[in-house]
Structure formats: structure tokens, C-alpha cells
mmCIF file with all atom_site columns, C-alpha atoms in Angstrom:
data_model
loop_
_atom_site.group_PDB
_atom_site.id
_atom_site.type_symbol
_atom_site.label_atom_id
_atom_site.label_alt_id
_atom_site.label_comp_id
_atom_site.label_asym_id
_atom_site.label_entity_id
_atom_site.label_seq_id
_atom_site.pdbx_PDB_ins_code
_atom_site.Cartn_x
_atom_site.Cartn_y
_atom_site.Cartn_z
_atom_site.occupancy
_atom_site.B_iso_or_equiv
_atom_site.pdbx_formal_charge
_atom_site.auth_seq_id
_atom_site.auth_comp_id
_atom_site.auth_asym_id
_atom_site.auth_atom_id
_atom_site.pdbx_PDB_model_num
ATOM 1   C CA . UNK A 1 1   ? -6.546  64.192 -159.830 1.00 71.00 ? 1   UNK A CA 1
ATOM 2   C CA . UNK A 1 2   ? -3.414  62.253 -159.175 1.00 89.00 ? 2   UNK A CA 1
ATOM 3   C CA . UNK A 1 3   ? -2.041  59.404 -161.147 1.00 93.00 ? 3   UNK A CA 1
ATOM 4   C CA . UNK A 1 4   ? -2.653  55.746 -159.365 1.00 94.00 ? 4   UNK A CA 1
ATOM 5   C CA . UNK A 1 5   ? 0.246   53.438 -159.395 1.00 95.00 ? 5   UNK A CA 1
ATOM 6   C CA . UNK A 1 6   ? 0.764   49.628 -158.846 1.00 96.00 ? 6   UNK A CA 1
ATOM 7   C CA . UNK A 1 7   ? 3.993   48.875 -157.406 1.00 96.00 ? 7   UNK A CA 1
ATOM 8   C CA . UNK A 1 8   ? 6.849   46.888 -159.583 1.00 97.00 ? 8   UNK A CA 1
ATOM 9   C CA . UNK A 1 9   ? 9.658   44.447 -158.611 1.00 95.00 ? 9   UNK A CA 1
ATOM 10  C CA . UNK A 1 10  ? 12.308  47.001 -157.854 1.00 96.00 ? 10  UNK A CA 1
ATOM 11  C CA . UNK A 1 11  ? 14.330  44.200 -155.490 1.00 94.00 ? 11  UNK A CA 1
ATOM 12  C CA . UNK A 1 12  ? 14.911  41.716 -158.658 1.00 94.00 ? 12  UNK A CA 1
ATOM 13  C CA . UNK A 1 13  ? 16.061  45.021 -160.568 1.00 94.00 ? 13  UNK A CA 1
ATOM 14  C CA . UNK A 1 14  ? 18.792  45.539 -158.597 1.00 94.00 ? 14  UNK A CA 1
ATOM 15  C CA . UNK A 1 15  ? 20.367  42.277 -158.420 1.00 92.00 ? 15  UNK A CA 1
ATOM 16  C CA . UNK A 1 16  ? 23.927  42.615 -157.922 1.00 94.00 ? 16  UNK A CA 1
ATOM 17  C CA . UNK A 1 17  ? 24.471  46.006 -157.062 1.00 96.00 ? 17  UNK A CA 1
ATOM 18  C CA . UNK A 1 18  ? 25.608  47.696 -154.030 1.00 97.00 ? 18  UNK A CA 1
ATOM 19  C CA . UNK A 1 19  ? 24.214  51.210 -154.348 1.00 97.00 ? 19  UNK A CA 1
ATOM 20  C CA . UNK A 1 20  ? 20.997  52.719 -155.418 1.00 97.00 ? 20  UNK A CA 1
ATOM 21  C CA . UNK A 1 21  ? 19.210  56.186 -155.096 1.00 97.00 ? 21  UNK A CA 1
ATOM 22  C CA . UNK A 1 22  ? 15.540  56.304 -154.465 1.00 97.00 ? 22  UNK A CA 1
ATOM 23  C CA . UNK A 1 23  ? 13.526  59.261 -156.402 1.00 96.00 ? 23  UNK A CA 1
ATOM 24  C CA . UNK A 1 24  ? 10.528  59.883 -155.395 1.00 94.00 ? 24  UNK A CA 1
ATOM 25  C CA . UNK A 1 25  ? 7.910   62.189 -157.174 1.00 91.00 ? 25  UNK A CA 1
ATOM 26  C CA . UNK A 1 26  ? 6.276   63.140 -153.797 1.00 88.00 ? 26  UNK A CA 1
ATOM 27  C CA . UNK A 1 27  ? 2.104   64.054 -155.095 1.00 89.00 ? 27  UNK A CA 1
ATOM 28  C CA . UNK A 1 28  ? 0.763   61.062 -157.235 1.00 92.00 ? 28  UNK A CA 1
ATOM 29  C CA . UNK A 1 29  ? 2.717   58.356 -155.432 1.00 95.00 ? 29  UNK A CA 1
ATOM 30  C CA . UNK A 1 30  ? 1.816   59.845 -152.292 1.00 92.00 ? 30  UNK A CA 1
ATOM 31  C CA . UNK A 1 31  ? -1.773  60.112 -152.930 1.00 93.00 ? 31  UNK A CA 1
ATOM 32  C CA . UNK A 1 32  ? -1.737  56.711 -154.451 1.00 96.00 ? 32  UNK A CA 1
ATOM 33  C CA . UNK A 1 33  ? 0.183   55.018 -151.123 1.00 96.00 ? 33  UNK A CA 1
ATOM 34  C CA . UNK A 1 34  ? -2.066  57.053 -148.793 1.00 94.00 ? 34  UNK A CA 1
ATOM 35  C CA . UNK A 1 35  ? -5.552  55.756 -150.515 1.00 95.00 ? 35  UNK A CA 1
ATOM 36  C CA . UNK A 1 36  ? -3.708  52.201 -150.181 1.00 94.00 ? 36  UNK A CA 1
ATOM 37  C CA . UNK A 1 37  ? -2.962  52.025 -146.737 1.00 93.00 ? 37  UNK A CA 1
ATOM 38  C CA . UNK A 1 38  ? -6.159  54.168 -145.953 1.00 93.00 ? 38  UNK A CA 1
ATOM 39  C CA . UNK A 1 39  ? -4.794  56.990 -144.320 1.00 94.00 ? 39  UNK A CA 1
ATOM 40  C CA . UNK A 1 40  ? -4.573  60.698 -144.615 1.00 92.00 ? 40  UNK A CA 1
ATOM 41  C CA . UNK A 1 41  ? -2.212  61.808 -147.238 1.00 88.00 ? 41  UNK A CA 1
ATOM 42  C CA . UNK A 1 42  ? -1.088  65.122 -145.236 1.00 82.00 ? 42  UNK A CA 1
ATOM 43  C CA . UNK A 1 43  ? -1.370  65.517 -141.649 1.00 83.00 ? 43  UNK A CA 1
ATOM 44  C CA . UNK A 1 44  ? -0.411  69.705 -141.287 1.00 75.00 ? 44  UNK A CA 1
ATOM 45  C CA . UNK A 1 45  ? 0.599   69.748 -137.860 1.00 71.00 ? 45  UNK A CA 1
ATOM 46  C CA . UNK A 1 46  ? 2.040   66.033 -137.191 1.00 77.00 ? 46  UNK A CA 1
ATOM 47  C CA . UNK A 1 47  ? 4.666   66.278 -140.754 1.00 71.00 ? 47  UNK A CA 1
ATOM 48  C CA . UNK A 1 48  ? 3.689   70.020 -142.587 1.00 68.00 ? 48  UNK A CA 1
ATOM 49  C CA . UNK A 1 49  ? 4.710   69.121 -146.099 1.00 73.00 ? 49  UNK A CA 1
ATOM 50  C CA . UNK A 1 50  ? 5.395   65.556 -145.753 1.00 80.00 ? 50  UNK A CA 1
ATOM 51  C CA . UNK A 1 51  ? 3.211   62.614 -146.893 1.00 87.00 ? 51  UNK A CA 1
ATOM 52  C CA . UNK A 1 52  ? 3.476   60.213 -143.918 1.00 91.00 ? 52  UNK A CA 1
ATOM 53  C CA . UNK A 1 53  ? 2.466   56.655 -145.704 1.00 94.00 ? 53  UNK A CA 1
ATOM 54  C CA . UNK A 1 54  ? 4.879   57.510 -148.774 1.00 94.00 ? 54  UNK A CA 1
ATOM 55  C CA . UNK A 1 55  ? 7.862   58.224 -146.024 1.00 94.00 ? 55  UNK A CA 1
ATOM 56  C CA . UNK A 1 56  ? 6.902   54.866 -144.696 1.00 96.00 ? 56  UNK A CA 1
ATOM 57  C CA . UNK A 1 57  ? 6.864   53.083 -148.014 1.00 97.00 ? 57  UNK A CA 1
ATOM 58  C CA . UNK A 1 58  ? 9.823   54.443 -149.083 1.00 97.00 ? 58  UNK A CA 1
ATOM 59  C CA . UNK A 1 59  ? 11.663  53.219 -145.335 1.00 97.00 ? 59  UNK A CA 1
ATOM 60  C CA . UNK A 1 60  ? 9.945   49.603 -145.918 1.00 97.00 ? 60  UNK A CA 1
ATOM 61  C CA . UNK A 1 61  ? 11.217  49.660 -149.557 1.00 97.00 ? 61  UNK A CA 1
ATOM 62  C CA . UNK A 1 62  ? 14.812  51.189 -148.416 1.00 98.00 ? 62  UNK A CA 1
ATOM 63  C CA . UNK A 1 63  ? 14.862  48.029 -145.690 1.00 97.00 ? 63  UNK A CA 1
ATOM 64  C CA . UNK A 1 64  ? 13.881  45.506 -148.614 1.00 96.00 ? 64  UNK A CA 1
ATOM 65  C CA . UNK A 1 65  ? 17.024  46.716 -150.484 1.00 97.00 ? 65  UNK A CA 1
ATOM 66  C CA . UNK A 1 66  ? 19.271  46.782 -147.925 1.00 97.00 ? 66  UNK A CA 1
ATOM 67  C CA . UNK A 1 67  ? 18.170  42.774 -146.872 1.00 96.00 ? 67  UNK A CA 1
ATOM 68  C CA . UNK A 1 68  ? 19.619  42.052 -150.522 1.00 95.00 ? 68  UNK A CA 1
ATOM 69  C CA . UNK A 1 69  ? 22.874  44.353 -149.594 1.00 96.00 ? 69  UNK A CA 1
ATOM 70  C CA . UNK A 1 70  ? 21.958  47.460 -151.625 1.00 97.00 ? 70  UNK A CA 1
ATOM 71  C CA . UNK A 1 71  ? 23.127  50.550 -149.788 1.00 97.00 ? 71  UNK A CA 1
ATOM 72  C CA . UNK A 1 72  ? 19.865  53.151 -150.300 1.00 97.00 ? 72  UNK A CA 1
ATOM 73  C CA . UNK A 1 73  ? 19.079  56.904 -150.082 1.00 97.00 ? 73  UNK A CA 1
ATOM 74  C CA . UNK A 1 74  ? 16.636  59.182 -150.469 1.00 96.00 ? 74  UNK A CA 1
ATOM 75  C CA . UNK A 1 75  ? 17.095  62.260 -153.010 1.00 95.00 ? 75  UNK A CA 1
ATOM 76  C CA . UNK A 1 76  ? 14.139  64.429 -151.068 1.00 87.00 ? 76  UNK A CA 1
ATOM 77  C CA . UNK A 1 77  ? 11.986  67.270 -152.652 1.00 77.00 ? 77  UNK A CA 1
ATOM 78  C CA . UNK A 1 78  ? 10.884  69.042 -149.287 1.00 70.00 ? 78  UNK A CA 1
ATOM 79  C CA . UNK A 1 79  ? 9.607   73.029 -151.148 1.00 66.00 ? 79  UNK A CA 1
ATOM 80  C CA . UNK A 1 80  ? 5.974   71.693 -152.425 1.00 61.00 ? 80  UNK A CA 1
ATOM 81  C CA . UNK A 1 81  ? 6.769   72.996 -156.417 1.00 62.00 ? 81  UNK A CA 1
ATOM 82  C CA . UNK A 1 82  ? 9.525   70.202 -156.411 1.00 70.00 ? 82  UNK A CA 1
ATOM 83  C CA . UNK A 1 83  ? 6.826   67.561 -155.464 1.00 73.00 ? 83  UNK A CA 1
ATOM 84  C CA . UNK A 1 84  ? 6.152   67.558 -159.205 1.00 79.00 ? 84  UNK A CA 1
ATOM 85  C CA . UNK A 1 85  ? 9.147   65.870 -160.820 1.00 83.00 ? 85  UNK A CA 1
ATOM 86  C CA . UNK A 1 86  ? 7.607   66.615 -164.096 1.00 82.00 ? 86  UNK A CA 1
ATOM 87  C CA . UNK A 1 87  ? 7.760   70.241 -163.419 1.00 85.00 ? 87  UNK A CA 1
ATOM 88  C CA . UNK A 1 88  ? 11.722  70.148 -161.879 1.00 88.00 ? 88  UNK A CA 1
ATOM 89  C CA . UNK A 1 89  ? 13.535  73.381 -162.591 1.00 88.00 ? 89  UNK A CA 1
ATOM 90  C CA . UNK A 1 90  ? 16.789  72.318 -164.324 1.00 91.00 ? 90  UNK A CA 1
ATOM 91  C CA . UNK A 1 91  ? 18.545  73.748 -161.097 1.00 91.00 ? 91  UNK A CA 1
ATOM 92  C CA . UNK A 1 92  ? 16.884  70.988 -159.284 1.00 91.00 ? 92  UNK A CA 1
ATOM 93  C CA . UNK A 1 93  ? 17.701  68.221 -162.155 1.00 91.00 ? 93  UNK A CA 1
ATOM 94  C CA . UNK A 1 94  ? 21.445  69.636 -162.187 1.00 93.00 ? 94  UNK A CA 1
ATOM 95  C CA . UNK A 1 95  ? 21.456  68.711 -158.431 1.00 94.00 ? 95  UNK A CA 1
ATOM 96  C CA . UNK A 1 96  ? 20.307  65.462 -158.924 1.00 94.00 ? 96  UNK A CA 1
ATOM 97  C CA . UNK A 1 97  ? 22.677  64.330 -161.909 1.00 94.00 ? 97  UNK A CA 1
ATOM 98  C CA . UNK A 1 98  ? 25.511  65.554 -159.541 1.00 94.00 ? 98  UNK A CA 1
ATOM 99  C CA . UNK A 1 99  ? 23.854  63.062 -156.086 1.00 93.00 ? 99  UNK A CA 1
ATOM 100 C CA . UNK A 1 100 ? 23.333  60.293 -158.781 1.00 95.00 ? 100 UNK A CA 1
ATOM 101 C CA . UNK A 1 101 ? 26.793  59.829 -159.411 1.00 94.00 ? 101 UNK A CA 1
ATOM 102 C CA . UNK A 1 102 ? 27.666  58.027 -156.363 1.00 94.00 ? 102 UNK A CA 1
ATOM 103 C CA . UNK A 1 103 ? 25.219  55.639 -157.018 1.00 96.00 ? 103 UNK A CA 1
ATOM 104 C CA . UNK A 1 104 ? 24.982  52.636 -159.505 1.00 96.00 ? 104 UNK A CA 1
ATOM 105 C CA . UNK A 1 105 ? 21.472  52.849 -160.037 1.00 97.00 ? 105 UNK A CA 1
ATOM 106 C CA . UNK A 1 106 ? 17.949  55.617 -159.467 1.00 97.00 ? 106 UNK A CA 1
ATOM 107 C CA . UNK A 1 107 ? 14.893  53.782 -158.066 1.00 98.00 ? 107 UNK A CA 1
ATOM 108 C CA . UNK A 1 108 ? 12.167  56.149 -159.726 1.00 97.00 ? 108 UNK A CA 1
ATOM 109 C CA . UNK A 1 109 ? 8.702   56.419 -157.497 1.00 96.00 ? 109 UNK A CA 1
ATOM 110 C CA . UNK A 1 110 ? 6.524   58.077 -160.469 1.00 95.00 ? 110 UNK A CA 1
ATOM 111 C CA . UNK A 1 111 ? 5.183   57.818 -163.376 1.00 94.00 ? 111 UNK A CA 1
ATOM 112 C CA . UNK A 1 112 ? 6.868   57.396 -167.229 1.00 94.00 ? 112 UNK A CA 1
ATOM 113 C CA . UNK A 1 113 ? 7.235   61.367 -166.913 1.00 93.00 ? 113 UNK A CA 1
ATOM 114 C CA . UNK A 1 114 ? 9.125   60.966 -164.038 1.00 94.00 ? 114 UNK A CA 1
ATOM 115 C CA . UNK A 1 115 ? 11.235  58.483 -165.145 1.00 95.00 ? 115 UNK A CA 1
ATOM 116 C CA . UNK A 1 116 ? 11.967  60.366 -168.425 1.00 95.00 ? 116 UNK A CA 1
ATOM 117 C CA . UNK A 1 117 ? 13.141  63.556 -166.105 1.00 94.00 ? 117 UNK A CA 1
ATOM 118 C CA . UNK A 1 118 ? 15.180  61.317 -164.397 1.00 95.00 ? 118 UNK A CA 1
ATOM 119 C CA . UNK A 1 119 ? 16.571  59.894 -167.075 1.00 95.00 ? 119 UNK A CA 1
ATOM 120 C CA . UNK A 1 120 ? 17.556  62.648 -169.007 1.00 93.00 ? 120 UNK A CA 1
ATOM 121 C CA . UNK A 1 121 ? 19.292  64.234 -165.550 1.00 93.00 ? 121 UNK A CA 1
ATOM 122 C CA . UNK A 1 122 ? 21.610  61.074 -165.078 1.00 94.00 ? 122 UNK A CA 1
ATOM 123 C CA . UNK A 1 123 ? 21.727  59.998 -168.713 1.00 90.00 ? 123 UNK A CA 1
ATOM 124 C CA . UNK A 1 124 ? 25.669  61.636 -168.649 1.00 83.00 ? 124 UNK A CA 1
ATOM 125 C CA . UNK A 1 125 ? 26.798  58.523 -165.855 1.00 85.00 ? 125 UNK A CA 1
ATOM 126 C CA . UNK A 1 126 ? 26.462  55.035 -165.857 1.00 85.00 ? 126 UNK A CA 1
ATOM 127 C CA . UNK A 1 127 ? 23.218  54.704 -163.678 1.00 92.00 ? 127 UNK A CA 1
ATOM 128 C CA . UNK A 1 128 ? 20.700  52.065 -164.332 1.00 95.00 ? 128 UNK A CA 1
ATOM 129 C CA . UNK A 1 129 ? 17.057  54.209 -164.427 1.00 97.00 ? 129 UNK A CA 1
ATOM 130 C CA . UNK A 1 130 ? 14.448  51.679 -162.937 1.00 97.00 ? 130 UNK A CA 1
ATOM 131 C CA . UNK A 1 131 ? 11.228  51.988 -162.248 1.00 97.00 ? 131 UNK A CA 1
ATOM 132 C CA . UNK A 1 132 ? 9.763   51.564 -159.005 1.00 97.00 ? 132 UNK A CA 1
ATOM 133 C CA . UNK A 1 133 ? 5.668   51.975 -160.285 1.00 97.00 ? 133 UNK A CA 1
ATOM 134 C CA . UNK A 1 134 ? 3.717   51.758 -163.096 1.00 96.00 ? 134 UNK A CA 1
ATOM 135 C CA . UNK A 1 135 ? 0.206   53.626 -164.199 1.00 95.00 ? 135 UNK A CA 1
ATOM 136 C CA . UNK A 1 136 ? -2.850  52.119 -163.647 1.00 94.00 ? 136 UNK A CA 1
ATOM 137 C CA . UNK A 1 137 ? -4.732  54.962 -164.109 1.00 94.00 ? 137 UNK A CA 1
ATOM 138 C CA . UNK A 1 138 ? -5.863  58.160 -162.492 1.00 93.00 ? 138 UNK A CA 1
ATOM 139 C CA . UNK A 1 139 ? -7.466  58.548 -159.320 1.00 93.00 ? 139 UNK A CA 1
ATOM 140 C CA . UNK A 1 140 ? -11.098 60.227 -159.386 1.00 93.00 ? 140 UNK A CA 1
ATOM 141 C CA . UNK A 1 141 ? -11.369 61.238 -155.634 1.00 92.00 ? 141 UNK A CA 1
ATOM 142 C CA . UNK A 1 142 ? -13.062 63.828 -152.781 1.00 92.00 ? 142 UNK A CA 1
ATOM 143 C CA . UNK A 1 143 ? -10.530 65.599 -151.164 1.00 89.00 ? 143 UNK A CA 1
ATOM 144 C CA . UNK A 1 144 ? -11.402 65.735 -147.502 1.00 92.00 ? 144 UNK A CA 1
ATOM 145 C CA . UNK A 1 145 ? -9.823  68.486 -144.854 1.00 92.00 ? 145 UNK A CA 1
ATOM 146 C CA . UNK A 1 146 ? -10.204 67.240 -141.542 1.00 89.00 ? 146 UNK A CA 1
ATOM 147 C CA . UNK A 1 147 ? -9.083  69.162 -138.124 1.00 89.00 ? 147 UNK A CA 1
ATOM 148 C CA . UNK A 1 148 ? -6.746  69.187 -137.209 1.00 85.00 ? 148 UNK A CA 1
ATOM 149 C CA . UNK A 1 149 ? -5.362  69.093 -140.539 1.00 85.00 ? 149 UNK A CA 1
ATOM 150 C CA . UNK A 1 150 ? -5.277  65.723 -142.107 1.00 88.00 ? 150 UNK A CA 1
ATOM 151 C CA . UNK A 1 151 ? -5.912  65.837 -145.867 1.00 90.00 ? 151 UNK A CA 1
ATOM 152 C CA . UNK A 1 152 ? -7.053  62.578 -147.057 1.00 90.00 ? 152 UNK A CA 1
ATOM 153 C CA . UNK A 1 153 ? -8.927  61.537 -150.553 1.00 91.00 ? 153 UNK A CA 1
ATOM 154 C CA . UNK A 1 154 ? -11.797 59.519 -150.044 1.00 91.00 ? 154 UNK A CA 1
ATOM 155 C CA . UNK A 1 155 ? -14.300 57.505 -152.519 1.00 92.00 ? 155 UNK A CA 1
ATOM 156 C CA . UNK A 1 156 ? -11.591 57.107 -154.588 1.00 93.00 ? 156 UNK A CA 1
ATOM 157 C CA . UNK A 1 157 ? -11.824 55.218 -157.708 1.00 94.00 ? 157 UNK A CA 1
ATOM 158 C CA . UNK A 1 158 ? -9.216  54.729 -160.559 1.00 94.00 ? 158 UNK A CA 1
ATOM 159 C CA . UNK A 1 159 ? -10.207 55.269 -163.918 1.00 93.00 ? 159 UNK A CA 1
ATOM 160 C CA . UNK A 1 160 ? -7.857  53.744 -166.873 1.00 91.00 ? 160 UNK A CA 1
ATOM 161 C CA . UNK A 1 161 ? -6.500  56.320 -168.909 1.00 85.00 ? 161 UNK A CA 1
ATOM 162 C CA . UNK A 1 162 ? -8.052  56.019 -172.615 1.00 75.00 ? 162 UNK A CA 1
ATOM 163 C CA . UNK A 1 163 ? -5.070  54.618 -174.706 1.00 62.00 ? 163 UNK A CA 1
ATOM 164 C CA . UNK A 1 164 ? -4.453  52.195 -171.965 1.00 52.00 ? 164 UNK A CA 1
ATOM 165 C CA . UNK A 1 165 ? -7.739  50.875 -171.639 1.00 54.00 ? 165 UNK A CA 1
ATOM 166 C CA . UNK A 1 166 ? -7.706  49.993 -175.694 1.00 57.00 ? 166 UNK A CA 1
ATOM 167 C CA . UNK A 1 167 ? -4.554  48.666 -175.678 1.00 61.00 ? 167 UNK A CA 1
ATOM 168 C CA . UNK A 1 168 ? -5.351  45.984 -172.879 1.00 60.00 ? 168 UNK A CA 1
ATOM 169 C CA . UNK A 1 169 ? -8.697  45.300 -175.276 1.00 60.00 ? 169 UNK A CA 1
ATOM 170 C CA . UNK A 1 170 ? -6.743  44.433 -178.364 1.00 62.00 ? 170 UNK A CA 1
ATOM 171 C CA . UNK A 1 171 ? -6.408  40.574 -178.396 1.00 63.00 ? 171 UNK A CA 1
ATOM 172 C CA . UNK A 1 172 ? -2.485  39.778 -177.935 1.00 56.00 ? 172 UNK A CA 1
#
């Protein structure tokens, strides 16, 4: 199942800069923003390979940025094998070192695998990496086909991932 993510303070994190490029890993944020909002992750025939409530988060987020004077855009994965940023060909990593240079800074919407291939892509210019989510565990979910052809995860529940759980029971 799909990572679940709590959101971070990406609008402190760009304090005093004027540019920024939002990455988004398209399956586990998706799935996690779609359980949130509590609505279909997919729907076929309305957006055919396009998460609806993760376009919309990323158009509320882009309008957050741009309130504090950050220019935004969007370096889209639209083929369904780039959805896993984990997984990016280094064709597709090439292409996104060469649109991160016009920005001062990569908003990354994944998780700490994400950010590393992000990371290592624009490591060769002077963009700030941040992180726009953390892990908070996976989701354990039914996925649910409806007509006409909204995909959707229901009963979800997030389950901490092992090392995480003992770190947070270690007394600080």
C-alpha cells in the first residue's frame, strides 16, 4: 500500500526567495491527499491519469507561495511509470536537473526516497531541496472501483513503519 504523509511547513522554508519548483511524486501523496479530503483518488473518465485532490493541493499550496511572493511551478509526471519518483529513469532525472535550474529552490511532495532522487538530480546547482511531507506511516486500505470509474481507498488505516514506531518509544 502507499506511504501516508503529514504535511510540513513548506511556506516558512522558503522565506526570502522568489522562485521555487514543486515535485511531486504523484502515487503515495496522492493516495494520502485523496483519503484526507475523502474523495476518490482517480476518477477515469473526469482526469484519466490524474489524481484530482493532489492537483488541488498542489494549486492551494502553489497560491500559499505565491501570497509570500514565491513564483511556483509544477515539474509534472503525466506516463503512470513516472508516478514513482523512486523508480525515475535517469532520462527523466536529467530533465529535471536541467527545469531546476531556473529555480532557487525544489518543493519535494514524497517521501525521504523522493527527496534523495531529487536531490541527487539538482545536487550540480544551487537549489535548496525541501521537503514538502513527512512519513507517518503506510496506509493499509481496500481499494474500491466504482462506475464510472472512480478509484478510491476506503477503511484506510495507517500503520507506523517498525523503526519509526521504536524510535518515538525511546524516552528523549
Amino acid at each position: 500500500m502507499p506511504i501516508h504523509f503529514n504535511d510540513l511547513d513548506v511556506v516558512s522554508e522558503v522565506k526570502g526567495l522568489s522562485s521555487a519548483l514543486i515535485v511531486p511524486c504523484i502515487m503515495c501523496p496522492g493516495a494520502t491527499v485523496a483519503v484526507r479530503e475523502k474523495k476518490p483518488f482517480m476518477q477515469l473518465l473526469k482526469s484519466f491519469l490524474k489524481s484530482a485532490p493532489l492537483e488541488q493541493y498542489i494549486r492551494a499550496l502553489q497560491s500559499r507561495l505565491r501570497e509570500r511572493g514565491v513564483n511556483t511551478n509544477v515539474f509534472k509526471s503525466i506516463l503512470y511509470h513516472q508516478w514513482f519518483m523512486c523508480m525515475w529513469t535517469s532520462g527523466r532525472r536529467r530533465k529535471l536537473q536541467e527545469y531546476a535550474k531556473q529555480y532557487e529552490a525544489v518543493v519535494v511532495l514524497g517521501c525521504d526516497s523522493a527527496t534523495e532522487t531529487v536531490r541527487d538530480a539538482v545536487k550540480s546547482s544551487d537549489c535548496k531541496v525541501i521537503e514538502g511531507m513527512k512519513v507517518s506511516g503506510i496506509m493499509n486500505a481496500k481499494l474500491r472501483f466504482r462506475l464510472p470509474g472512480n478509484i478510491s481507498f476506503e477503511d484506510c488505516r495507517v500503520i507506523p513503519i517498525s523503526r519509526q514506531k521504536e524510535e518515538e518509544s525511546i524516552p528523549g
